[in-house]
Amino acid sequence: NVLPRLTKYLPSLNAKNIEKMKADLIMADWEDTFTPETFIATSLITKAFGIFFMIVGLLIPAKPIKLLAVIWGIAAFFILDFWFKSSIKGKKERLFNDFPDFIRITSGYLSADEPLVNSVRNAIKYVGDDWKPILRQFVVECDTRGTDEALSNLKDSVDLFEVKEFVGLVRLTLEQGGNAKEGFLQQ
């Protein structure tokens, strides 16, 4: 395991930060490319290259080459983190923009007295592409682990305040003996 070595050399990293990084990689759809450890290592390497290019650029006497080396150094230093944060922000915006459609479509199925799992299953084909894998996972977890745990995992997998509030409202409604239809209608 790489985590003990990382926390030794970078004490600001702990298991909580690594778990947050893992969730962010999943949110950015980068989990196939990086693990938290490899992302941190790659980020440190690109920063080292950036510093190297800036130092070399400052030592070169020719002004056009100096300027180019400094620009490349600055770009190498910031590019990976900027790209990563931009990917997360873009996906969160798409999830946020498609969230009302998910609620509206699922509410329609719930109004037809469909159970929550079937309503979400039927709504999958009508929601945005970013919501489809999240809702498929939700349906699988409802079938295997139960609605309460599936709602909890939905809340954790989509790091948006509105989704967390919505899931909290639906869970509260279900805990008080109501049905999912009432929770969706309150939203």
Coordinates of N, CA and C in Angstrom, one line a residue:
N1 N 0.8 -1.2 0.0 CA 0.0 0.0 0.0 C 0.9 1.2 0.0
V2 N 0.5 2.2 -0.8 CA 1.3 3.4 -1.0 C 1.0 4.5 0.0
L3 N -0.2 4.4 0.6 CA -0.7 5.4 1.5 C 0.3 5.7 2.7
P4 N 0.9 4.7 3.4 CA 1.8 5.1 4.5 C 3.0 5.9 4.0
R5 N 3.5 5.6 2.8 CA 4.7 6.3 2.3 C 4.2 7.7 1.9
L6 N 3.1 7.9 1.3 CA 2.6 9.2 0.9 C 2.4 10.1 2.2
T7 N 1.8 9.5 3.2 CA 1.5 10.3 4.4 C 2.8 10.6 5.2
K8 N 3.8 9.8 5.0 CA 5.1 10.1 5.6 C 5.8 11.3 4.9
Y9 N 5.7 11.4 3.6 CA 6.4 12.5 2.9 C 5.5 13.7 2.7
L10 N 4.2 13.4 2.6 CA 3.2 14.5 2.5 C 2.2 14.4 3.6
P11 N 2.5 14.9 4.8 CA 1.7 14.7 6.0 C 0.3 15.3 5.9
S12 N 0.1 16.2 4.9 CA -1.3 16.8 4.8 C -2.2 15.8 4.2
L13 N -1.7 14.7 3.6 CA -2.5 13.7 3.0 C -2.8 12.6 4.1
N14 N -4.1 12.4 4.3 CA -4.5 11.3 5.2 C -5.6 10.5 4.5
A15 N -6.0 9.5 5.2 CA -7.0 8.6 4.6 C -8.3 9.3 4.1
K16 N -8.7 10.3 4.9 CA -9.9 11.1 4.5 C -9.6 11.8 3.2
N17 N -8.5 12.5 3.1 CA -8.1 13.2 1.8 C -8.0 12.2 0.7
I18 N -7.5 11.0 0.9 CA -7.4 10.1 -0.2 C -8.7 9.6 -0.6
E19 N -9.7 9.4 0.3 CA -11.0 9.0 0.0 C -11.7 10.1 -0.8
K20 N -11.5 11.3 -0.4 CA -12.1 12.5 -1.1 C -11.5 12.5 -2.5
M21 N -10.2 12.3 -2.7 CA -9.6 12.3 -4.0 C -10.2 11.2 -4.8
K22 N -10.4 10.0 -4.2 CA -11.0 8.9 -5.0 C -12.4 9.2 -5.5
A23 N -13.2 9.9 -4.6 CA -14.5 10.3 -5.0 C -14.5 11.4 -6.1
D24 N -13.5 12.3 -6.0 CA -13.3 13.3 -7.1 C -12.9 12.6 -8.4
L25 N -12.0 11.6 -8.3 CA -11.6 11.0 -9.6 C -12.8 10.3 -10.2
I26 N -13.7 9.7 -9.4 CA -14.9 9.1 -10.0 C -15.8 10.1 -10.5
M27 N -16.0 11.3 -9.8 CA -16.8 12.3 -10.3 C -16.3 12.9 -11.7
A28 N -15.0 13.0 -11.8 CA -14.4 13.5 -13.0 C -14.3 12.5 -14.1
D29 N -14.7 11.2 -13.9 CA -14.6 10.1 -14.8 C -13.1 9.8 -15.1
W30 N -12.2 10.0 -14.1 CA -10.8 9.7 -14.3 C -10.4 8.5 -13.6
E31 N -11.3 7.7 -13.0 CA -10.9 6.6 -12.1 C -10.3 5.5 -12.9
D32 N -10.5 5.4 -14.2 CA -9.9 4.4 -15.1 C -8.5 4.8 -15.4
T33 N -8.1 6.0 -15.3 CA -6.8 6.5 -15.6 C -5.9 6.6 -14.4
F34 N -6.4 7.1 -13.3 CA -5.6 7.4 -12.1 C -6.3 6.7 -10.9
T35 N -5.4 6.3 -10.0 CA -5.8 6.1 -8.6 C -5.4 7.3 -7.8
P36 N -5.9 7.5 -6.6 CA -5.5 8.7 -5.9 C -4.0 8.9 -5.8
E37 N -3.3 7.7 -5.6 CA -1.8 7.8 -5.4 C -1.1 8.2 -6.7
T38 N -1.6 7.6 -7.8 CA -0.9 7.9 -9.1 C -1.3 9.3 -9.6
F39 N -2.5 9.8 -9.2 CA -2.8 11.2 -9.5 C -1.9 12.2 -8.8
I40 N -1.7 11.9 -7.5 CA -0.8 12.8 -6.7 C 0.6 12.7 -7.2
A41 N 1.1 11.5 -7.5 CA 2.4 11.4 -8.1 C 2.6 12.1 -9.4
T42 N 1.6 12.0 -10.3 CA 1.6 12.7 -11.6 C 1.6 14.2 -11.4
S43 N 0.7 14.6 -10.5 CA 0.7 16.1 -10.2 C 2.0 16.6 -9.7
L44 N 2.6 15.9 -8.8 CA 3.9 16.3 -8.3 C 5.0 16.3 -9.4
I45 N 5.0 15.3 -10.3 CA 5.9 15.3 -11.4 C 5.7 16.4 -12.3
T46 N 4.5 16.7 -12.7 CA 4.2 17.9 -13.6 C 4.6 19.2 -12.9
K47 N 4.4 19.3 -11.6 CA 4.9 20.5 -10.9 C 6.4 20.6 -10.9
A48 N 7.1 19.5 -10.8 CA 8.6 19.5 -10.8 C 9.0 19.9 -12.2
F49 N 8.4 19.4 -13.2 CA 8.8 19.8 -14.6 C 8.5 21.3 -14.8
G50 N 7.4 21.8 -14.2 CA 7.1 23.2 -14.3 C 8.2 24.1 -13.7
I51 N 8.6 23.7 -12.5 CA 9.7 24.4 -11.8 C 11.0 24.3 -12.6
F52 N 11.3 23.1 -13.1 CA 12.5 23.0 -13.9 C 12.5 23.9 -15.1
F53 N 11.4 23.9 -15.8 CA 11.3 24.8 -17.0 C 11.4 26.3 -16.6
M54 N 10.8 26.7 -15.5 CA 10.9 28.1 -15.1 C 12.3 28.4 -14.7
I55 N 13.0 27.5 -14.0 CA 14.4 27.8 -13.6 C 15.3 27.9 -14.9
V56 N 15.1 26.9 -15.8 CA 15.9 26.9 -17.0 C 15.6 28.2 -17.8
G57 N 14.3 28.6 -17.9 CA 13.9 29.7 -18.6 C 14.6 31.0 -18.0
L58 N 14.7 31.1 -16.7 CA 15.3 32.2 -16.1 C 16.8 32.3 -16.4
L59 N 17.4 31.1 -16.6 CA 18.9 31.1 -16.8 C 19.3 31.3 -18.2
I60 N 18.4 31.2 -19.2 CA 18.7 31.3 -20.6 C 18.8 32.8 -20.9
P61 N 19.9 33.2 -21.6 CA 20.0 34.7 -21.9 C 19.1 35.2 -23.0
A62 N 18.7 34.3 -24.0 CA 17.9 34.8 -25.1 C 16.4 35.1 -24.6
K63 N 15.9 36.3 -24.8 CA 14.6 36.7 -24.3 C 13.5 35.9 -24.8
P64 N 13.4 35.6 -26.2 CA 12.2 34.8 -26.6 C 12.2 33.4 -26.1
I65 N 13.3 32.8 -26.0 CA 13.4 31.4 -25.4 C 13.1 31.4 -23.9
K66 N 13.6 32.5 -23.3 CA 13.3 32.6 -21.8 C 11.9 32.7 -21.6
L67 N 11.2 33.5 -22.3 CA 9.8 33.7 -22.2 C 9.0 32.4 -22.4
L68 N 9.4 31.7 -23.5 CA 8.7 30.5 -23.9 C 8.9 29.4 -22.8
A69 N 10.2 29.3 -22.2 CA 10.4 28.4 -21.2 C 9.6 28.7 -19.9
V70 N 9.5 29.9 -19.6 CA 8.7 30.3 -18.4 C 7.2 30.0 -18.6
I71 N 6.7 30.3 -19.8 CA 5.3 30.0 -20.1 C 5.1 28.5 -20.0
W72 N 6.0 27.7 -20.6 CA 5.9 26.2 -20.5 C 5.9 25.8 -19.1
G73 N 6.8 26.4 -18.3 CA 6.9 26.0 -16.9 C 5.6 26.3 -16.1
I74 N 5.1 27.5 -16.3 CA 3.8 27.8 -15.6 C 2.7 26.9 -16.1
A75 N 2.6 26.6 -17.4 CA 1.6 25.7 -17.9 C 1.8 24.3 -17.3
A76 N 3.0 23.8 -17.3 CA 3.2 22.4 -16.7 C 2.9 22.4 -15.2
F77 N 3.1 23.4 -14.5 CA 2.9 23.5 -13.1 C 1.4 23.4 -12.8
F78 N 0.5 24.1 -13.6 CA -0.9 24.2 -13.2 C -1.8 23.3 -14.1
I79 N -1.4 22.8 -15.2 CA -2.3 22.2 -16.2 C -3.1 21.0 -15.6
L80 N -2.4 20.0 -15.0 CA -3.1 18.8 -14.5 C -4.2 19.2 -13.5
D81 N -3.9 20.0 -12.5 CA -4.9 20.3 -11.5 C -6.0 21.1 -12.0
F82 N -5.7 22.0 -12.9 CA -6.7 22.8 -13.6 C -7.7 22.0 -14.4
W83 N -7.1 21.0 -15.2 CA -7.9 20.1 -16.0 C -8.8 19.3 -15.1
F84 N -8.2 18.8 -14.0 CA -9.0 17.9 -13.1 C -10.2 18.7 -12.5
K85 N -9.9 19.8 -12.0 CA -10.9 20.6 -11.3 C -12.0 21.1 -12.3
S86 N -11.6 21.3 -13.6 CA -12.5 21.7 -14.6 C -13.4 20.5 -15.0
S87 N -12.9 19.3 -15.0 CA -13.7 18.1 -15.3 C -14.7 17.9 -14.2
I88 N -14.3 18.1 -12.9 CA -15.3 17.9 -11.8 C -16.4 18.9 -11.9
K89 N -16.0 20.2 -12.1 CA -16.9 21.3 -12.2 C -17.9 21.1 -13.3
G90 N -17.4 20.6 -14.5 CA -18.3 20.4 -15.7 C -19.3 19.3 -15.4
K91 N -18.8 18.2 -14.8 CA -19.8 17.1 -14.5 C -20.8 17.5 -13.4
K92 N -20.4 18.3 -12.4 CA -21.3 18.7 -11.4 C -22.4 19.6 -12.0
E93 N -22.0 20.5 -12.9 CA -22.9 21.4 -13.6 C -23.9 20.6 -14.4
R94 N -23.4 19.6 -15.1 CA -24.3 18.7 -15.9 C -25.3 18.0 -15.0
L95 N -24.8 17.4 -13.9 CA -25.7 16.7 -13.0 C -26.7 17.7 -12.4
F96 N -26.3 18.8 -12.0 CA -27.2 19.8 -11.5 C -28.3 20.2 -12.5
N97 N -27.9 20.5 -13.7 CA -28.8 20.9 -14.7 C -29.8 19.8 -15.1
D98 N -29.4 18.5 -15.0 CA -30.3 17.4 -15.3 C -31.1 16.9 -14.1
F99 N -30.8 17.4 -12.9 CA -31.5 16.9 -11.7 C -33.0 17.2 -11.7
P100 N -33.4 18.4 -12.1 CA -34.9 18.6 -12.1 C -35.6 17.7 -13.1
D101 N -35.0 17.3 -14.2 CA -35.6 16.4 -15.1 C -35.8 15.0 -14.5
F102 N -34.7 14.6 -13.7 CA -34.8 13.3 -13.0 C -36.0 13.3 -12.0
I103 N -36.1 14.4 -11.3 CA -37.2 14.5 -10.3 C -38.5 14.5 -11.0
R104 N -38.7 15.3 -12.0 CA -39.9 15.4 -12.8 C -40.3 14.0 -13.4
I105 N -39.4 13.4 -14.0 CA -39.7 12.1 -14.7 C -40.0 11.0 -13.6
T106 N -39.2 10.9 -12.6 CA -39.5 9.9 -11.6 C -40.8 10.2 -10.8
S107 N -41.1 11.5 -10.6 CA -42.4 11.8 -10.0 C -43.5 11.4 -10.8
G108 N -43.4 11.5 -12.1 CA -44.5 11.0 -13.0 C -44.7 9.6 -12.9
Y109 N -43.7 8.8 -12.8 CA -43.9 7.3 -12.6 C -44.4 7.0 -11.2
L110 N -44.0 7.8 -10.2 CA -44.5 7.6 -8.8 C -46.0 8.0 -8.7
S111 N -46.4 9.0 -9.5 CA -47.8 9.4 -9.5 C -48.7 8.3 -10.1
A112 N -48.1 7.4 -11.0 CA -48.8 6.3 -11.5 C -48.7 5.1 -10.6
D113 N -48.4 5.3 -9.3 CA -48.3 4.3 -8.3 C -47.3 3.2 -8.5
E114 N -46.2 3.6 -9.2 CA -45.1 2.7 -9.4 C -44.2 2.7 -8.1
P115 N -43.6 1.6 -7.7 CA -42.7 1.7 -6.6 C -41.4 2.6 -7.0
L116 N -40.7 3.0 -6.0 CA -39.6 3.9 -6.2 C -38.5 3.3 -7.1
V117 N -38.2 2.0 -6.9 CA -37.2 1.4 -7.7 C -37.6 1.3 -9.2
N118 N -38.8 0.9 -9.4 CA -39.3 0.8 -10.8 C -39.4 2.2 -11.4
S119 N -39.8 3.2 -10.6 CA -39.9 4.6 -11.2 C -38.5 5.0 -11.6
V120 N -37.5 4.8 -10.8 CA -36.1 5.2 -11.2 C -35.6 4.4 -12.4
R121 N -35.9 3.1 -12.3 CA -35.5 2.2 -13.4 C -36.1 2.7 -14.8
N122 N -37.4 3.1 -14.7 CA -38.0 3.6 -16.0 C -37.5 5.0 -16.4
A123 N -37.1 5.8 -15.4 CA -36.6 7.1 -15.7 C -35.2 7.2 -16.3
I124 N -34.5 6.1 -16.1 CA -33.1 6.1 -16.6 C -33.0 6.4 -18.1
K125 N -33.9 5.9 -18.9 CA -33.7 6.1 -20.3 C -34.0 7.6 -20.7
Y126 N -34.6 8.4 -19.8 CA -35.0 9.7 -20.2 C -34.0 10.8 -19.5
V127 N -33.1 10.4 -18.7 CA -32.3 11.4 -18.0 C -31.0 11.6 -18.8
G128 N -30.2 12.6 -18.4 CA -28.9 12.8 -19.1 C -27.9 11.7 -18.9
D129 N -26.9 11.7 -19.8 CA -25.9 10.6 -19.8 C -25.1 10.5 -18.5
D130 N -24.9 11.7 -17.8 CA -24.2 11.6 -16.5 C -25.0 11.0 -15.4
W131 N -26.3 11.1 -15.5 CA -27.1 10.5 -14.4 C -27.3 9.0 -14.6
K132 N -27.2 8.5 -15.9 CA -27.6 7.1 -16.1 C -26.8 6.1 -15.3
P133 N -25.4 6.1 -15.3 CA -24.7 5.2 -14.4 C -25.0 5.3 -13.0
I134 N -25.2 6.5 -12.5 CA -25.5 6.7 -11.1 C -26.9 6.1 -10.7
L135 N -27.9 6.3 -11.6 CA -29.2 5.7 -11.3 C -29.2 4.2 -11.5
R136 N -28.4 3.7 -12.4 CA -28.3 2.2 -12.6 C -27.7 1.6 -11.3
Q137 N -26.7 2.2 -10.8 CA -26.1 1.8 -9.5 C -27.1 1.9 -8.4
F138 N -27.9 2.9 -8.4 CA -29.0 3.1 -7.3 C -30.0 1.9 -7.4
V139 N -30.4 1.6 -8.6 CA -31.4 0.5 -8.8 C -30.8 -0.8 -8.3
V140 N -29.6 -1.1 -8.7 CA -28.9 -2.3 -8.3 C -28.8 -2.4 -6.7
E141 N -28.4 -1.3 -6.1 CA -28.3 -1.2 -4.7 C -29.6 -1.4 -4.0
C142 N -30.7 -0.8 -4.6 CA -32.0 -1.0 -4.0 C -32.4 -2.5 -4.0
D143 N -32.1 -3.1 -5.1 CA -32.5 -4.6 -5.2 C -31.6 -5.4 -4.3
T144 N -30.4 -5.1 -4.1 CA -29.5 -5.9 -3.3 C -29.3 -5.5 -1.8
R145 N -29.3 -4.2 -1.6 CA -29.0 -3.8 -0.2 C -30.2 -3.1 0.5
G146 N -31.2 -2.7 -0.3 CA -32.3 -2.0 0.3 C -32.3 -0.5 -0.1
T147 N -33.5 0.1 0.0 CA -33.7 1.5 -0.4 C -32.9 2.5 0.5
D148 N -32.9 2.2 1.8 CA -32.2 3.2 2.7 C -30.7 3.3 2.4
E149 N -30.1 2.2 2.2 CA -28.6 2.2 1.9 C -28.4 2.7 0.5
A150 N -29.3 2.4 -0.4 CA -29.1 2.9 -1.8 C -29.2 4.4 -1.8
L151 N -30.2 5.0 -1.1 CA -30.3 6.4 -1.0 C -29.1 7.1 -0.3
S152 N -28.6 6.4 0.7 CA -27.3 6.9 1.3 C -26.2 6.9 0.4
N153 N -26.0 5.9 -0.4 CA -24.9 5.8 -1.4 C -25.1 6.8 -2.5
L154 N -26.4 7.0 -2.9 CA -26.7 8.1 -3.9 C -26.2 9.4 -3.4
K155 N -26.5 9.7 -2.2 CA -26.1 11.0 -1.6 C -24.6 11.1 -1.6
D156 N -23.9 10.1 -1.3 CA -22.4 10.1 -1.2 C -21.8 10.2 -2.6
S157 N -22.4 9.5 -3.6 CA -21.8 9.5 -4.9 C -22.0 10.8 -5.7
V158 N -23.1 11.5 -5.4 CA -23.3 12.8 -6.1 C -23.1 13.9 -5.1
D159 N -22.0 14.6 -5.3 CA -21.5 15.6 -4.3 C -22.1 16.9 -4.6
L160 N -23.5 17.0 -4.6 CA -24.2 18.2 -4.8 C -25.1 18.5 -3.6
F161 N -25.2 19.7 -3.1 CA -26.0 20.0 -2.0 C -27.5 19.7 -2.3
E162 N -27.9 20.0 -3.4 CA -29.4 19.8 -3.8 C -29.7 18.3 -3.7
V163 N -28.8 17.5 -4.2 CA -29.1 16.1 -4.2 C -29.1 15.5 -2.8
K164 N -28.1 16.0 -2.0 CA -28.1 15.6 -0.6 C -29.4 16.0 0.2
E165 N -29.8 17.2 -0.1 CA -31.1 17.7 0.6 C -32.3 16.8 0.1
F166 N -32.3 16.6 -1.2 CA -33.4 15.8 -1.7 C -33.4 14.4 -1.1
V167 N -32.3 13.7 -1.1 CA -32.2 12.4 -0.5 C -32.6 12.4 0.9
G168 N -32.1 13.4 1.7 CA -32.5 13.5 3.1 C -34.0 13.7 3.2
L169 N -34.6 14.4 2.4 CA -36.1 14.6 2.5 C -36.8 13.3 2.1
V170 N -36.4 12.6 1.1 CA -37.0 11.3 0.8 C -36.8 10.3 1.9
R171 N -35.6 10.3 2.5 CA -35.3 9.3 3.6 C -36.2 9.6 4.8
L172 N -36.3 10.9 5.1 CA -37.1 11.3 6.2 C -38.6 10.9 6.0
T173 N -39.1 11.2 4.8 CA -40.5 10.8 4.5 C -40.7 9.3 4.6
L174 N -39.7 8.5 4.1 CA -39.8 7.0 4.2 C -39.7 6.6 5.7
E175 N -38.9 7.2 6.5 CA -38.7 6.9 7.9 C -40.0 7.2 8.7
Q176 N -40.7 8.2 8.3 CA -41.9 8.6 9.0 C -43.1 7.9 8.5
G177 N -42.9 6.9 7.7 CA -44.0 6.0 7.3 C -44.7 6.4 6.0
G178 N -44.2 7.5 5.4 CA -44.7 7.9 4.1 C -44.2 7.1 3.0
N179 N -44.5 7.5 1.8 CA -43.9 6.8 0.6 C -43.1 7.7 -0.2
A180 N -42.4 7.2 -1.1 CA -41.4 8.0 -1.9 C -42.2 9.0 -2.8
K181 N -43.4 8.7 -3.1 CA -44.2 9.7 -3.9 C -44.3 11.0 -3.1
E182 N -44.6 10.9 -1.8 CA -44.8 12.1 -1.0 C -43.4 12.9 -0.9
G183 N -42.3 12.2 -0.8 CA -41.0 12.8 -0.8 C -40.7 13.6 -2.0
F184 N -41.0 12.9 -3.2 CA -40.8 13.6 -4.5 C -41.7 14.8 -4.6
L185 N -42.9 14.7 -4.2 CA -43.9 15.8 -4.3 C -43.5 17.0 -3.4
Q186 N -42.9 16.7 -2.3 CA -42.4 17.8 -1.4 C -41.2 18.5 -2.0
Q187 N -40.5 17.8 -2.9 CA -39.3 18.4 -3.5 C -39.8 19.5 -4.5

